[in-house]
mmCIF file of C-alpha atoms and ligand atoms in Angstrom:
data_model
loop_
_atom_site.group_PDB
_atom_site.id
_atom_site.type_symbol
_atom_site.label_atom_id
_atom_site.label_comp_id
_atom_site.label_asym_id
_atom_site.label_seq_id
_atom_site.Cartn_x
_atom_site.Cartn_y
_atom_site.Cartn_z
ATOM 1 C CA MET A 6 -19.656 16.119 33.939
ATOM 2 C CA GLY A 7 -22.805 18.255 33.596
ATOM 3 C CA ASN A 8 -25.596 17.409 31.193
ATOM 4 C CA HIS A 9 -24.501 20.016 28.732
ATOM 5 C CA ALA A 10 -20.898 18.807 28.619
ATOM 6 C CA LEU A 11 -22.047 15.206 28.316
ATOM 7 C CA LEU A 12 -24.371 16.059 25.434
ATOM 8 C CA LYS A 13 -21.514 17.835 23.729
ATOM 9 C CA GLN A 14 -19.281 14.756 24.033
ATOM 10 C CA ILE A 15 -22.034 12.513 22.703
ATOM 11 C CA ASN A 16 -22.522 14.795 19.701
ATOM 12 C CA LYS A 17 -18.804 14.940 19.115
ATOM 13 C CA LEU A 18 -18.589 11.160 19.092
ATOM 14 C CA LEU A 19 -21.588 10.973 16.772
ATOM 15 C CA ILE A 20 -19.844 13.333 14.360
ATOM 16 C CA LEU A 21 -16.583 11.405 14.524
ATOM 17 C CA LYS A 22 -18.416 8.137 13.890
ATOM 18 C CA THR A 23 -20.285 9.683 10.946
ATOM 19 C CA ILE A 24 -16.997 10.817 9.403
ATOM 20 C CA LEU A 25 -15.544 7.354 9.993
ATOM 21 C CA ASP A 26 -18.562 5.681 8.340
ATOM 22 C CA ASN A 27 -18.510 8.010 5.330
ATOM 23 C CA LYS A 28 -14.718 8.202 4.927
ATOM 24 C CA MET A 29 -14.837 11.721 3.354
ATOM 25 C CA ILE A 30 -17.700 14.040 4.135
ATOM 26 C CA SER A 31 -18.574 17.746 4.231
ATOM 27 C CA ARG A 32 -19.786 19.599 7.322
ATOM 28 C CA ALA A 33 -23.132 20.276 5.614
ATOM 29 C CA LYS A 34 -23.701 16.590 4.968
ATOM 30 C CA ILE A 35 -22.763 15.684 8.553
ATOM 31 C CA SER A 36 -25.286 18.249 9.737
ATOM 32 C CA ARG A 37 -28.011 16.561 7.655
ATOM 33 C CA LEU A 38 -27.070 13.035 8.698
ATOM 34 C CA VAL A 39 -26.802 13.618 12.451
ATOM 35 C CA ASP A 40 -29.568 16.200 12.627
ATOM 36 C CA LEU A 41 -27.530 18.931 14.327
ATOM 37 C CA ASN A 42 -27.433 22.529 13.134
ATOM 38 C CA LYS A 43 -24.517 23.675 11.021
ATOM 39 C CA ALA A 44 -23.055 25.957 13.703
ATOM 40 C CA THR A 45 -22.873 23.094 16.223
ATOM 41 C CA VAL A 46 -21.307 20.765 13.668
ATOM 42 C CA SER A 47 -18.847 23.491 12.747
ATOM 43 C CA ASN A 48 -17.827 24.091 16.378
ATOM 44 C CA LEU A 49 -17.449 20.432 17.187
ATOM 45 C CA THR A 50 -15.548 19.584 14.011
ATOM 46 C CA ASP A 51 -13.204 22.506 14.727
ATOM 47 C CA GLU A 52 -12.547 21.020 18.160
ATOM 48 C CA LEU A 53 -11.940 17.587 16.652
ATOM 49 C CA ILE A 54 -9.493 19.136 14.164
ATOM 50 C CA LYS A 55 -7.689 20.994 16.943
ATOM 51 C CA GLU A 56 -7.449 17.786 18.963
ATOM 52 C CA GLY A 57 -5.980 16.052 15.926
ATOM 53 C CA TYR A 58 -8.690 13.399 15.460
ATOM 54 C CA ILE A 59 -9.907 14.625 12.070
ATOM 55 C CA VAL A 60 -8.340 16.520 9.170
ATOM 56 C CA GLU A 61 -9.571 18.595 6.256
ATOM 57 C CA LYS A 62 -8.874 16.728 3.071
ATOM 58 C CA GLY A 63 -9.687 18.217 -0.338
ATOM 59 C CA TYR A 64 -12.969 19.476 -1.710
ATOM 60 C CA GLY A 65 -16.320 17.922 -2.621
ATOM 61 C CA LYS A 66 -18.573 18.742 -5.571
ATOM 62 C CA SER A 67 -20.154 22.153 -5.608
ATOM 63 C CA LYS A 68 -23.918 22.535 -5.817
ATOM 64 C CA GLY A 69 -23.458 26.080 -7.065
ATOM 65 C CA GLY A 70 -21.214 28.274 -4.935
ATOM 66 C CA ARG A 71 -18.045 27.247 -3.150
ATOM 67 C CA ARG A 72 -16.916 23.654 -3.167
ATOM 68 C CA PRO A 73 -17.324 22.181 0.334
ATOM 69 C CA VAL A 74 -14.236 21.157 2.318
ATOM 70 C CA LEU A 75 -14.236 17.447 3.081
ATOM 71 C CA LEU A 76 -13.331 15.988 6.448
ATOM 72 C CA GLN A 77 -11.616 12.708 7.132
ATOM 73 C CA VAL A 78 -10.677 10.849 10.290
ATOM 74 C CA ASN A 79 -6.951 11.214 10.951
ATOM 75 C CA LYS A 80 -6.083 7.532 11.050
ATOM 76 C CA ASP A 81 -2.532 8.179 12.172
ATOM 77 C CA VAL A 82 -3.319 10.382 15.172
ATOM 78 C CA GLY A 83 -2.517 7.516 17.524
ATOM 79 C CA SER A 84 -2.640 3.754 18.007
ATOM 80 C CA ILE A 85 -5.048 1.649 20.051
ATOM 81 C CA ILE A 86 -4.708 -1.777 21.632
ATOM 82 C CA GLY A 87 -7.690 -4.140 21.600
ATOM 83 C CA ILE A 88 -7.755 -7.334 23.654
ATOM 84 C CA ASP A 89 -10.154 -10.255 23.581
ATOM 85 C CA LEU A 90 -9.484 -12.114 26.808
ATOM 86 C CA GLY A 91 -11.010 -15.471 25.946
ATOM 87 C CA VAL A 92 -11.605 -18.484 28.128
ATOM 88 C CA ASP A 93 -8.968 -20.507 26.254
ATOM 89 C CA TYR A 94 -7.119 -17.858 24.258
ATOM 90 C CA ILE A 95 -5.880 -14.268 24.343
ATOM 91 C CA HIS A 96 -6.205 -12.196 21.178
ATOM 92 C CA VAL A 97 -4.424 -8.849 20.994
ATOM 93 C CA ILE A 98 -4.378 -6.308 18.176
ATOM 94 C CA LEU A 99 -2.729 -2.959 17.713
ATOM 95 C CA SER A 100 -4.628 -0.741 15.300
ATOM 96 C CA ASN A 101 -4.548 2.785 13.987
ATOM 97 C CA PHE A 102 -7.370 5.224 14.780
ATOM 98 C CA ILE A 103 -9.717 3.730 12.176
ATOM 99 C CA GLY A 104 -9.337 0.098 13.220
ATOM 100 C CA GLU A 105 -6.806 -0.956 10.590
ATOM 101 C CA ILE A 106 -4.724 -3.682 12.162
ATOM 102 C CA ILE A 107 -0.994 -2.962 12.480
ATOM 103 C CA PHE A 108 -0.068 -5.926 14.644
ATOM 104 C CA GLU A 109 -1.947 -9.000 15.797
ATOM 105 C CA GLU A 110 -1.218 -11.894 18.114
ATOM 106 C CA TYR A 111 -3.429 -14.846 19.054
ATOM 107 C CA VAL A 112 -2.294 -17.259 21.747
ATOM 108 C CA ASN A 113 -4.201 -20.392 22.745
ATOM 109 C CA ILE A 114 -4.123 -21.097 26.450
ATOM 110 C CA LYS A 115 -5.125 -23.981 28.673
ATOM 111 C CA MET A 116 -8.430 -23.471 30.419
ATOM 112 C CA LYS A 117 -8.462 -22.436 34.065
ATOM 113 C CA GLU A 118 -4.847 -21.356 34.230
ATOM 114 C CA PRO A 119 -4.100 -19.553 37.495
ATOM 115 C CA LYS A 120 -4.921 -15.856 37.348
ATOM 116 C CA GLU A 121 -1.321 -14.710 37.890
ATOM 117 C CA LYS A 122 -0.056 -16.807 34.992
ATOM 118 C CA LEU A 123 -2.776 -15.469 32.720
ATOM 119 C CA LEU A 124 -2.057 -11.880 33.734
ATOM 120 C CA ASN A 125 1.667 -12.332 33.100
ATOM 121 C CA LEU A 126 0.959 -13.628 29.609
ATOM 122 C CA LEU A 127 -1.399 -10.697 29.054
ATOM 123 C CA PHE A 128 1.315 -8.252 30.202
ATOM 124 C CA ASP A 129 3.804 -9.793 27.768
ATOM 125 C CA MET A 130 1.353 -9.570 24.882
ATOM 126 C CA ILE A 131 0.509 -5.923 25.658
ATOM 127 C CA GLU A 132 4.218 -5.129 25.922
ATOM 128 C CA LYS A 133 4.784 -6.623 22.489
ATOM 129 C CA ALA A 134 1.911 -4.629 20.973
ATOM 130 C CA ILE A 135 3.269 -1.414 22.521
ATOM 131 C CA ASP A 136 6.671 -2.135 20.959
ATOM 132 C CA LYS A 137 5.072 -2.426 17.523
ATOM 133 C CA ALA A 138 3.329 0.957 17.716
ATOM 134 C CA PRO A 139 4.530 3.408 15.059
ATOM 135 C CA PRO A 140 5.421 6.960 16.086
ATOM 136 C CA THR A 141 2.225 9.080 16.123
ATOM 137 C CA PRO A 142 1.276 12.494 17.577
ATOM 138 C CA LYS A 143 -0.706 11.014 20.481
ATOM 139 C CA GLY A 144 1.072 7.677 20.866
ATOM 140 C CA ILE A 145 -1.039 4.861 22.306
ATOM 141 C CA LEU A 146 -4.473 6.267 23.079
ATOM 142 C CA GLY A 147 -5.674 3.431 25.229
ATOM 143 C CA ILE A 148 -6.279 -0.249 25.792
ATOM 144 C CA GLY A 149 -9.727 -1.829 25.415
ATOM 145 C CA ILE A 150 -10.387 -5.255 26.910
ATOM 146 C CA GLY A 151 -13.315 -7.607 26.355
ATOM 147 C CA VAL A 152 -13.815 -10.023 29.251
ATOM 148 C CA PRO A 153 -15.953 -13.203 29.335
ATOM 149 C CA GLY A 154 -17.928 -12.219 32.404
ATOM 150 C CA ILE A 155 -19.828 -9.537 34.262
ATOM 151 C CA VAL A 156 -17.971 -6.258 34.349
ATOM 152 C CA GLU A 157 -18.541 -3.091 36.326
ATOM 153 C CA LYS A 158 -17.651 -0.755 33.519
ATOM 154 C CA GLU A 159 -16.665 2.432 35.316
ATOM 155 C CA SER A 160 -14.479 0.877 38.007
ATOM 156 C CA GLY A 161 -13.231 -1.730 35.539
ATOM 157 C CA ILE A 162 -13.751 -4.546 38.023
ATOM 158 C CA VAL A 163 -14.510 -8.008 36.690
ATOM 159 C CA LEU A 164 -17.195 -9.029 39.190
ATOM 160 C CA ILE A 165 -17.299 -12.580 37.935
ATOM 161 C CA ALA A 166 -15.933 -14.497 34.964
ATOM 162 C CA PRO A 167 -17.112 -18.024 35.742
ATOM 163 C CA ASN A 168 -15.231 -19.788 32.951
ATOM 164 C CA LEU A 169 -11.976 -18.125 34.056
ATOM 165 C CA GLU A 170 -12.865 -18.708 37.713
ATOM 166 C CA TRP A 171 -12.287 -14.994 38.399
ATOM 167 C CA LYS A 172 -14.109 -12.983 41.038
ATOM 168 C CA ASN A 173 -13.648 -9.283 41.841
ATOM 169 C CA VAL A 174 -10.556 -8.778 39.737
ATOM 170 C CA HIS A 175 -9.607 -5.086 39.456
ATOM 171 C CA LEU A 176 -8.473 -5.583 35.888
ATOM 172 C CA LYS A 177 -8.630 -1.938 34.795
ATOM 173 C CA SER A 178 -6.436 -0.670 37.620
ATOM 174 C CA ILE A 179 -4.030 -3.620 37.327
ATOM 175 C CA ILE A 180 -3.388 -2.850 33.638
ATOM 176 C CA GLU A 181 -3.409 0.934 34.121
ATOM 177 C CA GLN A 182 -0.802 0.727 36.848
ATOM 178 C CA LYS A 183 1.384 -1.598 34.844
ATOM 179 C CA PHE A 184 1.375 0.401 31.602
ATOM 180 C CA ASN A 185 0.300 3.891 32.602
ATOM 181 C CA LEU A 186 -2.246 4.045 29.785
ATOM 182 C CA PRO A 187 -6.021 4.541 29.919
ATOM 183 C CA VAL A 188 -7.800 1.195 30.054
ATOM 184 C CA TYR A 189 -11.445 0.504 29.204
ATOM 185 C CA ILE A 190 -13.174 -2.765 29.961
ATOM 186 C CA ASP A 191 -16.437 -4.344 28.891
ATOM 187 C CA ASN A 192 -18.084 -7.715 28.558
ATOM 188 C CA GLU A 193 -16.705 -9.459 25.473
ATOM 189 C CA ALA A 194 -20.084 -9.950 23.772
ATOM 190 C CA ASN A 195 -20.825 -6.234 24.220
ATOM 191 C CA ALA A 196 -17.452 -5.532 22.638
ATOM 192 C CA GLY A 197 -18.330 -7.888 19.777
ATOM 193 C CA ALA A 198 -21.596 -6.052 19.154
ATOM 194 C CA LEU A 199 -19.693 -2.752 19.105
ATOM 195 C CA GLY A 200 -17.181 -4.276 16.677
ATOM 196 C CA GLU A 201 -20.022 -5.235 14.317
ATOM 197 C CA LYS A 202 -21.617 -1.822 14.670
ATOM 198 C CA TRP A 203 -18.410 0.130 13.982
ATOM 199 C CA PHE A 204 -16.497 -2.069 11.589
ATOM 200 C CA GLY A 205 -18.790 -4.903 10.437
ATOM 201 C CA GLU A 206 -20.838 -5.608 7.346
ATOM 202 C CA TRP A 207 -24.148 -4.720 9.030
ATOM 203 C CA GLY A 208 -23.070 -1.583 10.873
ATOM 204 C CA LYS A 209 -25.973 0.464 9.518
ATOM 205 C CA VAL A 210 -28.577 -1.854 11.052
ATOM 206 C CA SER A 211 -30.150 -0.165 14.090
ATOM 207 C CA ASP A 212 -31.342 -3.298 15.942
ATOM 208 C CA LEU A 213 -28.907 -6.175 16.028
ATOM 209 C CA ILE A 214 -27.834 -8.959 18.307
ATOM 210 C CA TYR A 215 -24.289 -10.259 18.327
ATOM 211 C CA LEU A 216 -23.855 -13.726 19.727
ATOM 212 C CA SER A 217 -20.374 -14.592 20.890
ATOM 213 C CA VAL A 218 -19.866 -18.337 20.803
ATOM 214 C CA GLY A 219 -16.734 -19.804 22.329
ATOM 215 C CA ILE A 220 -16.332 -22.114 25.290
ATOM 216 C CA GLY A 221 -19.244 -20.085 26.694
ATOM 217 C CA LEU A 222 -22.022 -18.041 25.124
ATOM 218 C CA GLY A 223 -22.999 -14.380 25.480
ATOM 219 C CA ALA A 224 -24.959 -11.741 23.614
ATOM 220 C CA GLY A 225 -24.351 -8.073 22.866
ATOM 221 C CA ILE A 226 -27.646 -6.364 22.131
ATOM 222 C CA ILE A 227 -27.909 -3.180 20.099
ATOM 223 C CA ILE A 228 -31.282 -1.455 20.167
ATOM 224 C CA ASP A 229 -31.916 1.709 18.225
ATOM 225 C CA ASN A 230 -28.190 2.013 17.444
ATOM 226 C CA LYS A 231 -27.179 1.837 21.105
ATOM 227 C CA LEU A 232 -25.767 -0.964 23.173
ATOM 228 C CA PHE A 233 -28.468 -2.156 25.546
ATOM 229 C CA ARG A 234 -26.791 -2.465 28.941
ATOM 230 C CA GLY A 235 -29.657 -2.746 31.403
ATOM 231 C CA ALA A 236 -29.865 -1.176 34.865
ATOM 232 C CA ALA A 237 -26.476 -2.328 36.176
ATOM 233 C CA GLY A 238 -24.771 -2.958 32.844
ATOM 234 C CA PHE A 239 -25.094 -6.733 32.959
ATOM 235 C CA ALA A 240 -27.616 -7.357 30.154
ATOM 236 C CA GLY A 241 -27.047 -10.035 27.526
ATOM 237 C CA GLU A 242 -26.118 -13.049 29.635
ATOM 238 C CA VAL A 243 -28.083 -15.375 27.389
ATOM 239 C CA GLY A 244 -25.635 -18.229 28.051
ATOM 240 C CA HIS A 245 -26.941 -18.435 31.598
ATOM 241 C CA THR A 246 -30.610 -18.471 30.757
ATOM 242 C CA THR A 247 -32.249 -21.700 31.854
ATOM 243 C CA ILE A 248 -33.402 -24.134 29.198
ATOM 244 C CA ASN A 249 -34.049 -27.163 31.379
ATOM 245 C CA PHE A 250 -34.302 -28.124 35.029
ATOM 246 C CA GLN A 251 -32.178 -31.166 35.559
ATOM 247 C CA ASP A 252 -28.737 -31.050 33.991
ATOM 248 C CA ASP A 253 -25.271 -30.614 35.384
ATOM 249 C CA VAL A 254 -24.318 -27.571 37.378
ATOM 250 C CA CYS A 255 -23.041 -24.754 35.174
ATOM 251 C CA SER A 256 -19.852 -22.774 35.902
ATOM 252 C CA CYS A 257 -22.172 -20.032 37.231
ATOM 253 C CA GLY A 258 -23.603 -22.400 39.842
ATOM 254 C CA ASN A 259 -27.013 -22.726 38.214
ATOM 255 C CA ILE A 260 -28.604 -25.738 36.555
ATOM 256 C CA GLY A 261 -29.676 -26.165 32.934
ATOM 257 C CA CYS A 262 -27.920 -23.099 31.478
ATOM 258 C CA LEU A 263 -28.033 -22.656 27.698
ATOM 259 C CA GLU A 264 -24.271 -22.385 27.270
ATOM 260 C CA ASN A 265 -23.788 -25.979 28.342
ATOM 261 C CA PHE A 266 -25.841 -27.016 25.300
ATOM 262 C CA ALA A 267 -24.930 -24.341 22.780
ATOM 263 C CA SER A 268 -21.199 -23.608 22.778
ATOM 264 C CA GLU A 269 -17.831 -25.209 22.089
ATOM 265 C CA ARG A 270 -18.077 -26.844 25.477
ATOM 266 C CA ALA A 271 -21.353 -28.409 24.339
ATOM 267 C CA LEU A 272 -19.707 -29.779 21.182
ATOM 268 C CA LEU A 273 -17.146 -31.557 23.347
ATOM 269 C CA SER A 274 -19.655 -32.968 25.789
ATOM 270 C CA ILE A 275 -21.999 -34.228 23.054
ATOM 271 C CA ILE A 276 -19.131 -36.010 21.301
ATOM 272 C CA LYS A 277 -18.015 -37.601 24.556
ATOM 273 C CA LYS A 278 -21.526 -38.780 25.299
ATOM 274 C CA LEU A 279 -21.973 -40.256 21.814
ATOM 275 C CA VAL A 280 -18.659 -42.116 21.968
ATOM 276 C CA LYS A 281 -19.457 -43.385 25.467
ATOM 277 C CA GLU A 282 -22.710 -44.788 24.080
ATOM 278 C CA GLY A 283 -20.669 -46.726 21.537
ATOM 279 C CA ALA A 284 -20.699 -44.446 18.494
ATOM 280 C CA GLU A 285 -17.470 -44.232 16.480
ATOM 281 C CA ASP A 286 -16.333 -43.563 12.956
ATOM 282 C CA ARG A 287 -13.163 -42.995 10.940
ATOM 283 C CA TYR A 288 -12.633 -39.652 12.645
ATOM 284 C CA ILE A 289 -13.557 -40.242 16.215
ATOM 285 C CA SER A 290 -13.437 -43.099 18.697
ATOM 286 C CA CYS A 291 -12.742 -43.744 22.370
ATOM 287 C CA GLU A 292 -9.014 -43.524 21.548
ATOM 288 C CA ASN A 293 -8.973 -39.850 20.560
ATOM 289 C CA VAL A 294 -12.160 -38.471 22.093
ATOM 290 C CA ASP A 295 -10.428 -37.076 25.178
ATOM 291 C CA GLU A 296 -7.901 -35.054 23.194
ATOM 292 C CA ILE A 297 -10.173 -33.720 20.461
ATOM 293 C CA THR A 298 -10.664 -29.946 20.247
ATOM 294 C CA PRO A 299 -13.803 -28.085 19.144
ATOM 295 C CA SER A 300 -12.143 -26.940 15.923
ATOM 296 C CA GLN A 301 -11.167 -30.532 15.094
ATOM 297 C CA ILE A 302 -14.797 -31.569 15.601
ATOM 298 C CA ILE A 303 -15.911 -28.873 13.156
ATOM 299 C CA GLN A 304 -13.290 -29.958 10.626
ATOM 300 C CA ALA A 305 -14.267 -33.632 10.977
ATOM 301 C CA ALA A 306 -17.941 -32.686 10.481
ATOM 302 C CA MET A 307 -16.978 -30.944 7.233
ATOM 303 C CA ASP A 308 -14.877 -33.935 6.180
ATOM 304 C CA GLY A 309 -17.852 -36.256 6.649
ATOM 305 C CA SER A 310 -17.734 -37.581 10.214
ATOM 306 C CA ARG A 311 -21.262 -38.704 11.010
ATOM 307 C CA ILE A 312 -20.784 -38.309 14.762
ATOM 308 C CA CYS A 313 -19.320 -34.822 14.466
ATOM 309 C CA ARG A 314 -22.133 -33.779 12.127
ATOM 310 C CA MET A 315 -24.635 -34.980 14.729
ATOM 311 C CA ALA A 316 -22.899 -32.894 17.391
ATOM 312 C CA VAL A 317 -22.834 -29.773 15.200
ATOM 313 C CA LEU A 318 -26.534 -30.163 14.369
ATOM 314 C CA GLU A 319 -27.449 -30.666 18.007
ATOM 315 C CA VAL A 320 -25.557 -27.542 19.063
ATOM 316 C CA ALA A 321 -27.322 -25.569 16.297
ATOM 317 C CA GLU A 322 -30.688 -26.880 17.445
ATOM 318 C CA LYS A 323 -30.067 -25.882 21.068
ATOM 319 C CA MET A 324 -28.546 -22.522 20.191
ATOM 320 C CA ALA A 325 -31.688 -21.843 18.174
ATOM 321 C CA ILE A 326 -33.702 -22.021 21.413
ATOM 322 C CA GLY A 327 -31.648 -19.179 22.886
ATOM 323 C CA ILE A 328 -31.770 -17.165 19.674
ATOM 324 C CA ALA A 329 -35.513 -17.662 19.227
ATOM 325 C CA ASN A 330 -36.030 -16.372 22.780
ATOM 326 C CA LEU A 331 -33.888 -13.321 22.069
ATOM 327 C CA VAL A 332 -35.721 -12.739 18.799
ATOM 328 C CA ASN A 333 -39.103 -12.932 20.525
ATOM 329 C CA ILE A 334 -38.013 -10.416 23.145
ATOM 330 C CA PHE A 335 -36.001 -7.924 21.089
ATOM 331 C CA ASN A 336 -37.250 -8.311 17.495
ATOM 332 C CA PRO A 337 -33.803 -7.653 15.968
ATOM 333 C CA GLU A 338 -33.270 -7.140 12.254
ATOM 334 C CA ILE A 339 -30.272 -9.420 12.338
ATOM 335 C CA VAL A 340 -28.627 -11.926 14.645
ATOM 336 C CA ILE A 341 -24.897 -12.168 13.972
ATOM 337 C CA VAL A 342 -23.275 -15.350 15.177
ATOM 338 C CA GLY A 343 -19.612 -14.701 15.835
ATOM 339 C CA ASN A 344 -16.355 -15.633 17.488
ATOM 340 C CA LYS A 345 -15.656 -19.386 17.168
ATOM 341 C CA ALA A 346 -19.063 -20.039 15.578
ATOM 342 C CA SER A 347 -17.891 -18.006 12.576
ATOM 343 C CA PHE A 348 -16.037 -21.188 11.630
ATOM 344 C CA PHE A 349 -18.832 -23.703 12.305
ATOM 345 C CA GLY A 350 -19.718 -23.930 8.601
ATOM 346 C CA ASP A 351 -22.818 -24.111 6.405
ATOM 347 C CA LEU A 352 -24.235 -27.249 8.003
ATOM 348 C CA PHE A 353 -24.444 -25.377 11.304
ATOM 349 C CA LEU A 354 -25.784 -22.123 9.859
ATOM 350 C CA GLU A 355 -28.503 -23.797 7.799
ATOM 351 C CA LYS A 356 -29.719 -25.824 10.751
ATOM 352 C CA LEU A 357 -29.598 -22.751 12.973
ATOM 353 C CA ARG A 358 -31.724 -20.680 10.558
ATOM 354 C CA GLU A 359 -34.244 -23.460 10.118
ATOM 355 C CA ALA A 360 -34.586 -24.090 13.855
ATOM 356 C CA VAL A 361 -34.832 -20.403 14.827
ATOM 357 C CA ASN A 362 -37.545 -19.838 12.253
ATOM 358 C CA GLN A 363 -39.369 -22.862 13.559
ATOM 359 C CA LYS A 364 -39.108 -21.888 17.226
ATOM 360 C CA SER A 365 -39.546 -18.129 17.137
ATOM 361 C CA PHE A 366 -43.105 -16.921 17.394
ATOM 362 C CA ILE A 367 -42.433 -13.714 15.471
ATOM 363 C CA ALA A 368 -39.743 -14.682 12.915
ATOM 364 C CA GLN A 369 -42.312 -15.878 10.363
ATOM 365 C CA PHE A 370 -43.808 -12.400 10.177
ATOM 366 C CA TYR A 371 -40.718 -10.444 9.160
ATOM 367 C CA ASP A 372 -37.435 -10.784 7.370
ATOM 368 C CA LEU A 373 -35.154 -11.886 10.218
ATOM 369 C CA LYS A 374 -31.565 -12.366 9.117
ATOM 370 C CA ILE A 375 -29.265 -14.847 10.812
ATOM 371 C CA GLU A 376 -25.706 -14.504 9.588
ATOM 372 C CA VAL A 377 -22.197 -15.506 10.499
ATOM 373 C CA SER A 378 -19.906 -12.609 11.416
ATOM 374 C CA LYS A 379 -17.856 -11.400 8.473
ATOM 375 C CA LEU A 380 -15.330 -10.132 11.020
ATOM 376 C CA LYS A 381 -14.912 -13.791 12.047
ATOM 377 C CA ASP A 382 -13.118 -13.918 15.398
ATOM 378 C CA ARG A 383 -12.057 -10.259 15.179
ATOM 379 C CA ALA A 384 -15.389 -8.666 16.172
ATOM 380 C CA VAL A 385 -14.403 -8.476 19.845
ATOM 381 C CA VAL A 386 -10.890 -7.048 19.372
ATOM 382 C CA LEU A 387 -12.216 -4.491 16.893
ATOM 383 C CA GLY A 388 -15.034 -3.671 19.290
ATOM 384 C CA CYS A 389 -12.367 -2.996 21.914
ATOM 385 C CA ILE A 390 -10.819 -0.458 19.529
ATOM 386 C CA ALA A 391 -14.261 1.183 19.150
ATOM 387 C CA MET A 392 -14.630 1.089 22.943
ATOM 388 C CA VAL A 393 -11.411 3.066 23.406
ATOM 389 C CA ILE A 394 -12.410 5.684 20.815
ATOM 390 C CA SER A 395 -15.920 6.153 22.179
ATOM 391 C CA ASP A 396 -15.021 6.011 25.877
ATOM 392 C CA MET A 397 -12.102 8.343 25.349
ATOM 393 C CA LEU A 398 -14.367 10.930 23.774
ATOM 394 C CA SER A 399 -17.146 10.394 26.280
ATOM 395 C CA PHE A 400 -14.795 10.758 29.246
ATOM 396 C CA PRO A 401 -12.295 13.328 27.940
ATOM 397 C CA GLU A 402 -10.467 13.587 31.252
ATOM 398 C CA TYR A 403 -8.638 10.457 30.136
ATOM 399 C CA ALA A 404 -7.595 11.822 26.750
HETATM 400 ZN ZN1 ZN B 16 -24.769 -20.762 33.915
#
């Protein structure tokens, strides 16, 4: 695609996103908001209408003269499938064109299942979502997948997903061949950041960091309203930044990686260590420590388990190191802590805020917000919906 065509697609997406954000809006107002002249906005909105993505819907208030026609995104133009391929779960949604969920399925899986087994489960879940799609003019527009690893976006190859023990998996072509639908793939934390930007509470913020906390840890970084990808598209691997020099080998092969201290995996290992050293209470002892899950630890901490509270506070303290580093480097307006950490509770969040403010060199000089994702564990799947919409418009040969 030439520069001119690419610019046109970018502007078209910008207009679509502006209509989505404003629900009902006139062409004149779009032109003001996106800083494009009225003729360009008019041409591009006409194209979007012809393609079925937006519709004219009623009239706005007149400022003298004719009342302006209002535009709205056509939510029923087609359906989209969003998939969060977690380390120990698969989360699938089917949504309409504006991210309203029509069908949702969340399946917990054992860690390190063989790849074939995982793919078969994924196929079944996609199949089910396809079956639930209502009749629409364009049918299913595409499938977006967030993967816990390093992804080569254009080829759709998962170069490495250490916690899944995947290397060089041609995920995009595997799914495309199976379902004959366009497939778009990205790192799951990037997808989460997109989800926050498109559908979250703080979507208007131009500089934000989304931290995806599950078994592992990753960051999606939005700078000046755009996802920061870096030279090869691998930016944001904060979970594999080094915070000490002597601990166990990480799943990535390195030593002292942050995610071993600031994740669900860390919660489990801290609890095990404490119990091994002789700590026990009403909630946790050597009898149940091997079976306990991260969410049970969080619940026990809320119910008053001293040991589980200690583990939650320690994870917050260590995660604050990673966040303070990110804050020092990127100076975000907000850090949104999401995925499983959306359920870690007030004890965790308060400690996290306190420790980040203490550790970050710059946080004391501005109003840094640290919040839990209001999308809870749906930021990634919704981001995958946004990924399909934006990639589809940016690469129209797929549409
Ligand atoms: Zn690592």
